[in-house]
Every structure is written in C-alpha cells, then in structure tokens.
CSV table of C-alpha atoms and ligand atoms in Angstrom, one decimal:
chain,number,residue,atom,x,y,z
A,1,MET,CA,-19.2,7.3,5.0
A,2,ARG,CA,-18.9,4.4,3.0
A,3,ILE,CA,-15.8,5.4,-0.2
A,4,LEU,CA,-14.8,3.4,-2.5
A,5,VAL,CA,-11.1,4.3,-2.9
A,6,VAL,CA,-9.7,3.8,-6.5
A,7,GLY,CA,-6.0,3.1,-6.0
A,8,GLY,CA,-5.9,2.7,-2.4
A,9,ALA,CA,-2.8,0.6,-2.5
A,10,GLY,CA,-0.7,2.9,-3.6
A,11,TYR,CA,1.0,6.3,-2.2
A,12,VAL,CA,-1.7,9.0,-1.3
A,13,GLY,CA,-4.6,6.6,-1.5
A,14,SER,CA,-2.9,4.1,0.9
A,15,HIS,CA,-2.4,7.1,3.3
A,16,MET,CA,-5.9,8.2,2.7
A,17,THR,CA,-7.5,4.9,3.3
A,18,LYS,CA,-6.0,5.2,6.9
A,19,LEU,CA,-7.1,8.5,7.5
A,20,LEU,CA,-10.7,7.3,6.5
A,21,ARG,CA,-10.6,4.5,8.8
A,22,GLU,CA,-9.3,7.1,12.0
A,23,THR,CA,-12.1,9.2,11.5
A,24,ARG,CA,-14.7,6.0,11.3
A,25,HIS,CA,-15.3,5.9,7.9
A,26,GLU,CA,-15.9,3.1,6.0
A,27,PRO,CA,-13.3,2.6,2.8
A,28,VAL,CA,-13.4,-0.1,0.6
A,29,VAL,CA,-9.9,-0.4,-2.2
A,30,LEU,CA,-10.4,-1.3,-5.4
A,31,ASP,CA,-6.6,-1.8,-6.8
A,32,ASN,CA,-4.9,-3.4,-9.6
A,33,LEU,CA,-1.6,-3.6,-7.4
A,34,SER,CA,0.4,-2.8,-10.9
A,35,SER,CA,1.8,-0.3,-8.7
A,36,GLY,CA,0.6,-0.3,-5.3
A,37,PHE,CA,1.2,-2.7,-2.5
A,38,ARG,CA,-1.2,-5.0,-0.5
A,39,GLU,CA,0.6,-4.7,2.7
A,40,ALA,CA,-0.1,-0.5,2.6
A,41,VAL,CA,-3.8,-1.4,2.8
A,42,LEU,CA,-4.4,-1.1,6.5
A,43,GLY,CA,-7.3,-2.1,8.1
A,44,ALA,CA,-9.7,-2.2,4.9
A,45,GLU,CA,-11.2,-4.4,2.5
A,46,LEU,CA,-8.7,-4.9,-0.8
A,47,ILE,CA,-10.4,-6.0,-4.0
A,48,VAL,CA,-8.0,-6.5,-6.6
A,49,GLY,CA,-8.9,-5.5,-10.0
A,50,HIS,CA,-8.7,-2.9,-12.9
A,51,LEU,CA,-10.8,-0.2,-13.6
A,52,ALA,CA,-11.1,-1.1,-16.8
A,53,ASP,CA,-13.2,-4.3,-15.7
A,54,ARG,CA,-16.5,-3.1,-16.3
A,55,MET,CA,-18.3,-5.9,-15.1
A,56,LEU,CA,-16.2,-6.1,-11.8
A,57,LEU,CA,-16.8,-2.0,-11.2
A,58,GLU,CA,-20.8,-2.5,-12.3
A,59,ARG,CA,-20.7,-5.4,-9.4
A,60,VAL,CA,-18.7,-3.5,-6.8
A,61,LEU,CA,-20.8,-0.4,-7.0
A,62,ARG,CA,-24.0,-1.8,-7.4
A,63,GLU,CA,-23.6,-4.1,-4.2
A,64,ARG,CA,-22.1,-1.8,-1.9
A,65,ARG,CA,-24.1,1.3,-1.9
A,66,PHE,CA,-20.9,3.8,-2.1
A,67,ASP,CA,-21.5,7.4,-0.5
A,68,ALA,CA,-19.1,8.7,-2.5
A,69,VAL,CA,-15.6,7.4,-4.9
A,70,MET,CA,-12.0,8.5,-4.4
A,71,HIS,CA,-10.0,7.9,-7.2
A,72,PHE,CA,-6.6,8.0,-7.2
A,73,ALA,CA,-5.4,5.3,-9.6
A,74,SER,CA,-2.9,6.7,-12.5
A,75,SER,CA,0.0,6.4,-13.8
A,76,ILE,CA,2.3,9.4,-12.9
A,77,GLN,CA,5.6,9.8,-14.6
A,78,VAL,CA,6.1,12.4,-16.8
A,79,GLY,CA,9.0,11.2,-18.8
A,80,GLU,CA,7.2,7.8,-19.2
A,81,SER,CA,4.1,9.5,-20.5
A,82,LEU,CA,6.3,11.3,-23.1
A,83,ALA,CA,7.8,7.8,-24.1
A,84,ASP,CA,4.7,5.8,-23.8
A,85,PRO,CA,1.2,8.0,-24.2
A,86,ALA,CA,-1.0,5.2,-25.4
A,87,ARG,CA,-0.3,3.9,-22.0
A,88,TYR,CA,-1.3,7.1,-20.6
A,89,TYR,CA,-4.4,7.6,-22.1
A,90,ARG,CA,-5.7,4.4,-21.5
A,91,ASN,CA,-5.0,3.9,-17.9
A,92,ASN,CA,-5.4,7.6,-17.0
A,93,VAL,CA,-8.7,8.6,-18.9
A,94,ALA,CA,-10.1,5.6,-21.1
A,95,ALA,CA,-10.2,3.5,-17.4
A,96,THR,CA,-11.6,6.7,-15.8
A,97,LEU,CA,-14.3,6.9,-18.3
A,98,ASN,CA,-15.3,3.5,-17.4
A,99,LEU,CA,-15.5,4.3,-14.0
A,100,LEU,CA,-17.6,7.4,-13.9
A,101,GLU,CA,-20.2,5.7,-16.5
A,102,CYS,CA,-20.6,2.9,-14.0
A,103,MET,CA,-21.1,5.5,-10.7
A,104,VAL,CA,-23.3,7.1,-13.0
A,105,HIS,CA,-25.7,3.6,-13.7
A,106,ALA,CA,-25.1,2.9,-9.7
A,107,GLY,CA,-26.1,6.4,-8.9
A,108,VAL,CA,-23.0,7.3,-7.0
A,109,SER,CA,-23.0,11.0,-7.8
A,110,CYS,CA,-19.7,12.4,-5.8
A,111,LEU,CA,-16.1,12.0,-6.6
A,112,VAL,CA,-12.8,13.2,-5.4
A,113,PHE,CA,-10.8,13.5,-8.3
A,114,SER,CA,-6.4,13.3,-7.7
A,115,SER,CA,-5.6,15.7,-10.5
A,116,SER,CA,-2.3,17.8,-10.8
A,117,ALA,CA,-0.3,21.0,-11.1
A,118,ALA,CA,0.4,19.4,-14.4
A,119,VAL,CA,-2.6,20.5,-16.0
A,120,TYR,CA,-1.1,24.3,-15.8
A,121,GLY,CA,1.7,23.5,-17.9
A,122,GLU,CA,4.7,26.2,-18.1
A,123,PRO,CA,3.1,28.6,-15.5
A,124,ALA,CA,2.7,32.2,-16.3
A,125,ARG,CA,2.9,33.2,-12.6
A,126,ALA,CA,3.4,32.3,-9.3
A,127,PRO,CA,2.1,31.6,-7.1
A,128,LEU,CA,-0.3,29.8,-9.2
A,129,ASP,CA,-4.6,29.8,-8.7
A,130,GLU,CA,-6.6,27.5,-10.1
A,131,ASP,CA,-8.0,30.0,-12.8
A,132,HIS,CA,-4.4,30.1,-14.3
A,133,PRO,CA,-4.7,28.7,-18.2
A,134,ARG,CA,-4.6,25.0,-18.4
A,135,ALA,CA,-2.0,24.4,-21.0
A,136,PRO,CA,-0.8,20.8,-20.3
A,137,VAL,CA,3.0,20.3,-21.9
A,138,ASN,CA,3.0,16.6,-21.5
A,139,PRO,CA,0.5,13.9,-22.1
A,140,TYR,CA,0.7,13.0,-18.2
A,141,GLY,CA,-0.5,16.4,-18.0
A,142,ARG,CA,-3.3,16.5,-20.5
A,143,THR,CA,-4.9,13.3,-19.2
A,144,LYS,CA,-5.6,14.5,-15.8
A,145,TRP,CA,-6.9,17.7,-17.8
A,146,MET,CA,-9.2,15.6,-19.9
A,147,VAL,CA,-10.6,14.1,-16.9
A,148,GLU,CA,-11.5,17.2,-15.5
A,149,GLN,CA,-13.1,18.3,-18.5
A,150,VAL,CA,-15.1,14.7,-19.0
A,151,LEU,CA,-16.0,15.2,-15.4
A,152,GLY,CA,-17.4,18.9,-16.3
A,153,ASP,CA,-19.7,17.2,-19.2
A,154,PHE,CA,-20.8,14.5,-16.7
A,155,ASP,CA,-21.8,16.9,-14.0
A,156,ARG,CA,-24.1,19.1,-16.5
A,157,ALA,CA,-25.5,15.7,-18.0
A,158,TYR,CA,-26.0,13.3,-15.1
A,159,GLY,CA,-25.7,15.1,-12.3
A,160,LEU,CA,-21.8,13.8,-11.1
A,161,ARG,CA,-20.6,16.4,-8.3
A,162,HIS,CA,-16.9,16.4,-8.3
A,163,CYS,CA,-13.8,18.1,-6.6
A,164,CYS,CA,-10.7,18.1,-8.7
A,165,LEU,CA,-7.7,18.4,-6.3
A,166,ARG,CA,-4.7,19.9,-8.2
A,167,TYR,CA,-1.7,18.4,-6.2
A,168,PHE,CA,1.3,20.0,-6.6
A,169,ASN,CA,4.2,17.6,-5.2
A,170,ALA,CA,3.0,15.2,-2.9
A,171,ALA,CA,5.7,14.0,-0.2
A,172,GLY,CA,6.4,12.8,3.2
A,173,ALA,CA,5.2,10.0,4.9
A,174,ASP,CA,2.4,8.9,7.9
A,175,PRO,CA,3.8,10.9,10.8
A,176,ALA,CA,3.0,7.7,12.7
A,177,GLY,CA,5.8,5.8,10.4
A,178,LEU,CA,2.9,3.0,9.0
A,179,LEU,CA,3.1,4.2,5.7
A,180,GLY,CA,5.1,6.3,3.4
A,181,GLU,CA,6.3,6.8,-0.5
A,182,ARG,CA,7.2,3.6,-2.6
A,183,HIS,CA,7.3,3.9,-6.1
A,184,ASP,CA,9.0,1.4,-8.5
A,185,PRO,CA,11.5,2.7,-10.1
A,186,GLU,CA,11.5,5.9,-7.8
A,187,THR,CA,11.8,9.4,-9.7
A,188,HIS,CA,10.6,11.4,-7.0
A,189,LEU,CA,13.6,14.3,-5.5
A,190,ILE,CA,12.8,13.7,-1.7
A,191,PRO,CA,13.1,9.9,-1.5
A,192,LEU,CA,16.2,10.0,-3.9
A,193,ALA,CA,17.7,12.1,-1.9
A,194,LEU,CA,17.7,10.3,1.2
A,195,ARG,CA,18.8,7.3,-0.5
A,196,ALA,CA,21.8,9.3,-1.8
A,197,ALA,CA,22.6,10.4,2.1
A,198,GLY,CA,21.9,7.0,3.3
A,199,GLY,CA,24.2,5.8,1.0
A,200,ALA,CA,21.6,3.2,-0.9
A,201,LEU,CA,22.3,5.6,-3.9
A,202,PRO,CA,26.1,6.8,-5.0
A,203,ALA,CA,24.6,10.3,-5.7
A,204,LEU,CA,21.9,12.5,-6.3
A,205,GLN,CA,21.6,14.3,-9.7
A,206,ILE,CA,20.4,17.6,-9.4
A,207,PHE,CA,18.4,18.2,-13.0
A,208,GLY,CA,19.3,21.8,-14.3
A,209,THR,CA,21.5,24.1,-12.3
A,210,ASP,CA,21.2,26.8,-15.2
A,211,TYR,CA,17.6,27.6,-14.1
A,212,ASP,CA,16.4,31.6,-13.7
A,213,THR,CA,16.1,31.0,-9.9
A,214,PRO,CA,18.1,32.2,-7.0
A,215,ASP,CA,20.4,29.0,-6.8
A,216,GLY,CA,19.6,28.0,-10.4
A,217,THR,CA,17.7,24.6,-9.5
A,218,CYS,CA,14.0,24.2,-10.3
A,219,ILE,CA,11.4,25.6,-7.3
A,220,ARG,CA,8.6,23.3,-6.2
A,221,ASP,CA,5.9,23.5,-3.5
A,222,TYR,CA,6.0,20.0,-1.8
A,223,VAL,CA,3.0,19.2,0.2
A,224,HIS,CA,2.5,16.8,2.9
A,225,VAL,CA,0.6,13.3,2.4
A,226,ALA,CA,-1.2,13.6,5.4
A,227,ASP,CA,-2.6,17.2,4.5
A,228,LEU,CA,-3.2,16.1,1.3
A,229,CYS,CA,-5.8,13.4,2.9
A,230,ARG,CA,-7.1,16.0,5.0
A,231,ALA,CA,-8.3,17.7,2.2
A,232,HIS,CA,-9.9,15.1,0.4
A,233,LEU,CA,-11.7,14.6,3.5
A,234,LEU,CA,-12.8,18.1,3.7
A,235,ALA,CA,-13.9,18.1,0.0
A,236,ILE,CA,-15.8,15.3,0.4
A,237,GLU,CA,-17.6,16.3,3.2
A,238,ARG,CA,-18.5,19.3,1.5
A,239,LEU,CA,-19.7,17.5,-1.7
A,240,LEU,CA,-21.8,15.4,0.4
A,241,GLY,CA,-23.5,18.5,1.7
A,242,GLY,CA,-24.7,19.4,-1.3
A,243,ALA,CA,-21.9,22.0,-2.7
A,244,PRO,CA,-21.3,22.1,-6.6
A,245,SER,CA,-18.3,20.7,-8.5
A,246,ARG,CA,-15.1,22.6,-7.9
A,247,ALA,CA,-11.3,22.4,-8.4
A,248,TYR,CA,-8.9,23.0,-5.7
A,249,ASN,CA,-5.1,23.5,-5.8
A,250,LEU,CA,-3.3,21.9,-2.8
A,251,GLY,CA,0.2,23.0,-2.1
A,252,ASN,CA,1.7,24.9,0.7
A,253,GLY,CA,2.0,28.5,-1.0
A,254,ALA,CA,5.9,28.0,-0.5
A,255,GLY,CA,8.6,27.2,-3.1
A,256,TYR,CA,11.7,25.4,-2.1
A,257,SER,CA,14.8,24.9,-4.4
A,258,VAL,CA,16.2,21.5,-5.4
A,259,ARG,CA,19.0,22.5,-3.3
A,260,GLN,CA,17.2,23.4,-0.3
A,261,VAL,CA,15.5,20.0,-0.3
A,262,VAL,CA,18.9,18.7,-0.5
A,263,GLU,CA,20.2,20.6,2.6
A,264,ALA,CA,17.0,19.5,4.3
A,265,ALA,CA,17.2,15.9,3.3
A,266,GLY,CA,21.0,16.5,4.9
A,267,ARG,CA,19.3,17.9,8.3
A,268,ALA,CA,17.0,15.2,8.7
A,269,SER,CA,19.2,12.4,7.9
A,270,GLY,CA,22.3,13.4,9.5
A,271,ARG,CA,24.6,13.4,6.8
A,272,PRO,CA,25.1,15.6,3.7
A,273,VAL,CA,23.6,14.7,0.4
A,274,PRO,CA,26.3,13.4,-2.2
A,275,VAL,CA,25.0,15.4,-5.2
A,276,ILE,CA,25.9,15.4,-9.2
A,277,GLU,CA,25.0,18.2,-10.8
A,278,ALA,CA,23.4,16.8,-14.5
A,279,PRO,CA,21.7,18.4,-17.4
A,280,ARG,CA,17.9,19.6,-16.9
A,281,ARG,CA,15.6,16.9,-17.2
A,282,GLU,CA,12.9,17.2,-20.0
A,283,GLY,CA,9.8,18.8,-19.3
A,284,ASP,CA,10.5,20.3,-15.9
A,285,PRO,CA,9.1,23.8,-15.5
A,286,THR,CA,11.4,26.4,-14.0
A,287,ARG,CA,9.0,27.6,-10.8
A,288,LEU,CA,5.4,25.7,-9.7
A,289,VAL,CA,4.0,27.2,-6.6
A,290,ALA,CA,0.6,27.2,-5.6
A,291,ASP,CA,-2.2,30.0,-4.5
A,292,ALA,CA,-4.0,27.7,-2.3
A,293,SER,CA,-6.5,30.4,-1.0
A,294,ARG,CA,-9.6,28.7,-2.4
A,295,ALA,CA,-9.0,25.7,-0.4
A,296,ARG,CA,-8.3,27.3,2.6
A,297,ALA,CA,-11.6,29.8,1.7
A,298,GLU,CA,-14.1,27.2,0.8
A,299,LEU,CA,-12.9,24.2,2.5
A,300,GLY,CA,-11.2,25.5,5.4
A,301,TRP,CA,-7.9,23.4,4.9
A,302,ARG,CA,-4.8,24.8,6.5
A,303,PRO,CA,-1.8,22.0,5.7
A,304,LYS,CA,0.1,21.2,9.0
A,305,TYR,CA,3.3,20.3,8.0
A,306,ASP,CA,6.2,22.4,6.5
A,307,LEU,CA,9.0,21.4,4.4
A,308,ASP,CA,11.3,20.1,7.6
A,309,ALA,CA,8.7,18.1,8.9
A,310,ILE,CA,8.1,16.6,5.0
A,311,VAL,CA,11.6,15.7,4.6
A,312,ARG,CA,11.7,14.2,8.8
A,313,HIS,CA,8.7,11.9,8.1
A,314,ALA,CA,10.2,10.8,4.6
A,315,CYS,CA,13.5,10.1,6.4
A,316,ALA,CA,11.9,8.0,8.9
A,317,TRP,CA,10.0,6.2,6.8
A,318,GLU,CA,13.1,5.7,4.2
A,319,GLN,CA,15.5,4.3,7.0
A,320,ARG,CA,12.6,1.5,8.3
A,321,SER,CA,12.2,0.4,4.8
A,322,ALA,CA,16.1,0.6,4.2
A,323,ARG,CA,16.3,-1.9,7.5
A,324,ARG,CA,13.6,-4.2,6.0
A,325,ARG,CA,15.2,-4.2,2.5
A,326,VAL,CA,18.8,-5.9,4.3
A,327,PRO,CA,18.5,-9.4,4.2
A,328,ALA,CA,18.5,-10.9,7.4
A,329,ALA,CA,22.7,-12.7,7.8
A,330,PRO,CA,22.1,-16.6,7.2
A,331,SER,CA,21.8,-18.5,10.6
A,332,ALA,CA,24.4,-20.6,11.4
A,333,VAL,CA,24.9,-24.0,10.0
A,334,ARG,CA,24.4,-27.0,12.5
A,335,SER,CA,26.4,-30.0,12.0
B,1,LIG,N1,15.0,16.2,-9.3
B,1,LIG,C1,16.1,15.9,-9.2
B,1,LIG,N2,16.9,15.2,-9.3
B,1,LIG,C2,16.2,13.8,-8.9
B,1,LIG,C3,14.8,13.9,-9.3
B,1,LIG,C4,14.1,15.2,-9.5
B,1,LIG,O1,17.0,17.0,-9.7
B,1,LIG,O2,16.7,12.8,-9.0
B,1,LIG,C5,14.3,17.6,-9.5
B,1,LIG,C6,13.2,17.9,-10.7
B,1,LIG,O3,14.3,18.3,-11.6
B,1,LIG,C7,12.2,19.0,-10.2
B,1,LIG,C8,12.3,18.7,-8.5
B,1,LIG,O4,13.6,17.7,-8.3
B,1,LIG,O5,12.8,20.3,-10.1
B,1,LIG,C9,11.2,18.1,-8.2
B,1,LIG,O6,11.1,16.7,-9.2
B,1,LIG,P1,10.2,15.2,-8.6
B,1,LIG,O7,10.5,14.4,-9.6
B,1,LIG,O8,10.3,15.2,-7.6
B,1,LIG,O9,8.5,16.0,-8.9
B,1,LIG,P2,8.2,16.7,-10.1
B,1,LIG,O10,8.0,18.4,-9.8
B,1,LIG,O11,8.7,16.1,-11.5
B,1,LIG,O12,6.5,15.8,-10.3
B,1,LIG,C10,5.2,16.4,-9.7
B,1,LIG,C11,4.8,14.7,-9.2
B,1,LIG,C12,4.5,14.2,-10.8
B,1,LIG,C13,3.6,15.5,-11.6
B,1,LIG,C14,4.4,16.8,-11.8
B,1,LIG,C15,3.7,18.1,-12.4
B,1,LIG,O13,5.2,14.5,-8.4
B,1,LIG,O14,3.4,13.6,-10.7
B,1,LIG,O15,4.9,17.0,-10.2
B,1,LIG,O16,4.2,19.0,-12.7
B,1,LIG,F1,3.5,15.2,-12.7
C-alpha cells in the first residue's frame, strides 16, 4: 500500500511510518515539523508542509496515487486547548477539512483518523464502549468529535470511508529503541515520572489525590504505541478490503492509577520517583478505561504490551535521550 502519513514525524505517526516500512508498505510523510522531528522519520520520504496548504496537498495527492491516508497531525494538549481554542479549531478541524476535500478531489477514498477518548468527556461508566455518549468537555475533545462528524457526512456524500481510532492513553516507545515519545513541552505522566526518577526533574507532581478511586488518584488505560500502530494497519487493511466506516476504541481495558504508574516507573528505572502531591488539574476525568471489544472482534486486534512493558520501553528511550542531551565534555585545549 502507498500511504500518506500526515503528521508522520510526530510521536504515534513516526512509529506508524516505521511499521509501514517494516511491513513492506510505502509510506510518504507530510509534516510541518511544528511539533514533529525530521530525524523521527525513519526510511521514508518527508514532505515538509502544512495541511492547510491547499495547493501542496492537491499536488501531492494527485501526483502520488495513494491508496489511503493516515492522519495523525493535531494539537493534543487539553490545557492549551482551553487557553487557546482558536488554535485547536484551526489546526485540528479547519486543516483536516482541507485534507478531506483534497482527498475527495484526488479520488483517495480511505482514511484512518487519530481520534481520542476525549470525545466521551466525563465518562458515565467504565469501561467505555464506542456507543457511550460523545460529550467532550474541552475544545481538544470537541475538535476530535467534530472531525468524526464531518467524516460521517463526507462518507454519506462523497464515499470517503474511514476508521476513527479513539486512543486512550498512548504511551511507551519503539521496542527496538529507535523511536519514542518526544513532546515539547512534555506534559504526559510516564515520561515525566521517568525524568523525575532519573533526576532530570526535581519531582513528579501528582495532580489530585482526592479522587473517588482506591488510592485517590486518577485512573487511565495506557496503551503501547506499537499496539496502536498495529491497530492502524488492521484498520486500513479492513477499509481497503471494502469494509464500511467505523469507530474503534483502542485501549488495554485495564485501568491504572497515577500512583501505580509511578510505582511502575520506579521499577523500570531502578530508582524511586520523587513525588509532590499537587491540586487537581483542570479537565481530568476520574477514570478512563476502554472497552475495546469491538476492535478485538472486528479488527482481530490484541494489544501485546502491558503497563510494565510500556514503562520499560519508555524508560529505555528516556535514558537514551538523556544521554544525548548531556553536552560532550570540552576537549582538551592544545597549546
Ligand atoms: N498526571 C500527573 N502529573 C503529571 C502529568 C499527569 O499526576 O505531571 C496525571 C494526570 O492528572 C492524569 C494522568 O496523570 O490523571 C495521565 O495524564 P496524561 O497527561 O499523561 O494523559 P491524559 O490522560 O491527560 O491525556 C490523554 C492524552 C491526551 C488526551 C486525553 C484525553 O494524552 O492527548 O488523554 O482524555 F486528550
């Protein structure tokens, strides 16, 4: 398959590009490098450009004859989306609309879209299946749900078939150690816990210890980035085989509290994680756990990695990145 990987220099997109290469497909990456990294694109062509660039997209899609598009490019921070919603509607909704229109013009009719558990808002139950009401509680979640609705309309009107993959907490790193999570600034729990264990941060702040959970901290469903990528491959194969559009939850179905993740980070790094108990972070639901039985039944998706493996791979990546960040010792001055 020849696949346009939009956002293929970012965290999940770069792992996907690597998997496509390893499975003998032909990925081409389009990324504006606003939050992605050129060196994360392993063994694939990189076109540097913005999704909102209509002429570029029309040209790329017309000239290359792609079988499908995988769309990973978006702004992803809930807090930032509350502070600067315009950026989120522009980057996540308006730019995606541009991509979809260009796909229709070019006759590319299959898309896998990176959606999010954020479309559900404050969950009424756990685990959550795909029929749970979509009631996002922040602009980030609303942008993902808007795109899902736009996709429904594009399918009905123009026959653009799609899979919306609703990630729970994407985490971990390439098991071979070549890629990993890299955000700037980093806001996610696992990399921050590992940095605190390694001494790069004085301590991890635990946001809220008074939630209605066994240890008072929030519960999340962490899913390995490599498992997410395998789900994308299964989804695109299913679409190209003629299956109708569908949304799938992607999670392990197991919930872990912040404190349990902190313990796992301590085990993986061999050092305790220093923590500070801090107030709740705005917009964090108490418990988010996936019911991913639809993806299991229809895609044949079985996540391979549990929390310990996720944190171990993330730890190996953090340690490698920390070594790269240490400046080389000045060489001896010759007289
Ligand atoms: N947390 C801390 N301290 C930190 C960072 C996080 O206690 O320094 C806690 C959070 O409060 C939360 C849990 O760890 O309870 C996980 O937080 P992350 O920031 O790692 O992940 P989120 O659950 O907030 O975010 C994930 C995705 C987002 C997506 C969101 C949807 O990473 O892109 O789920 O709900 F928007």
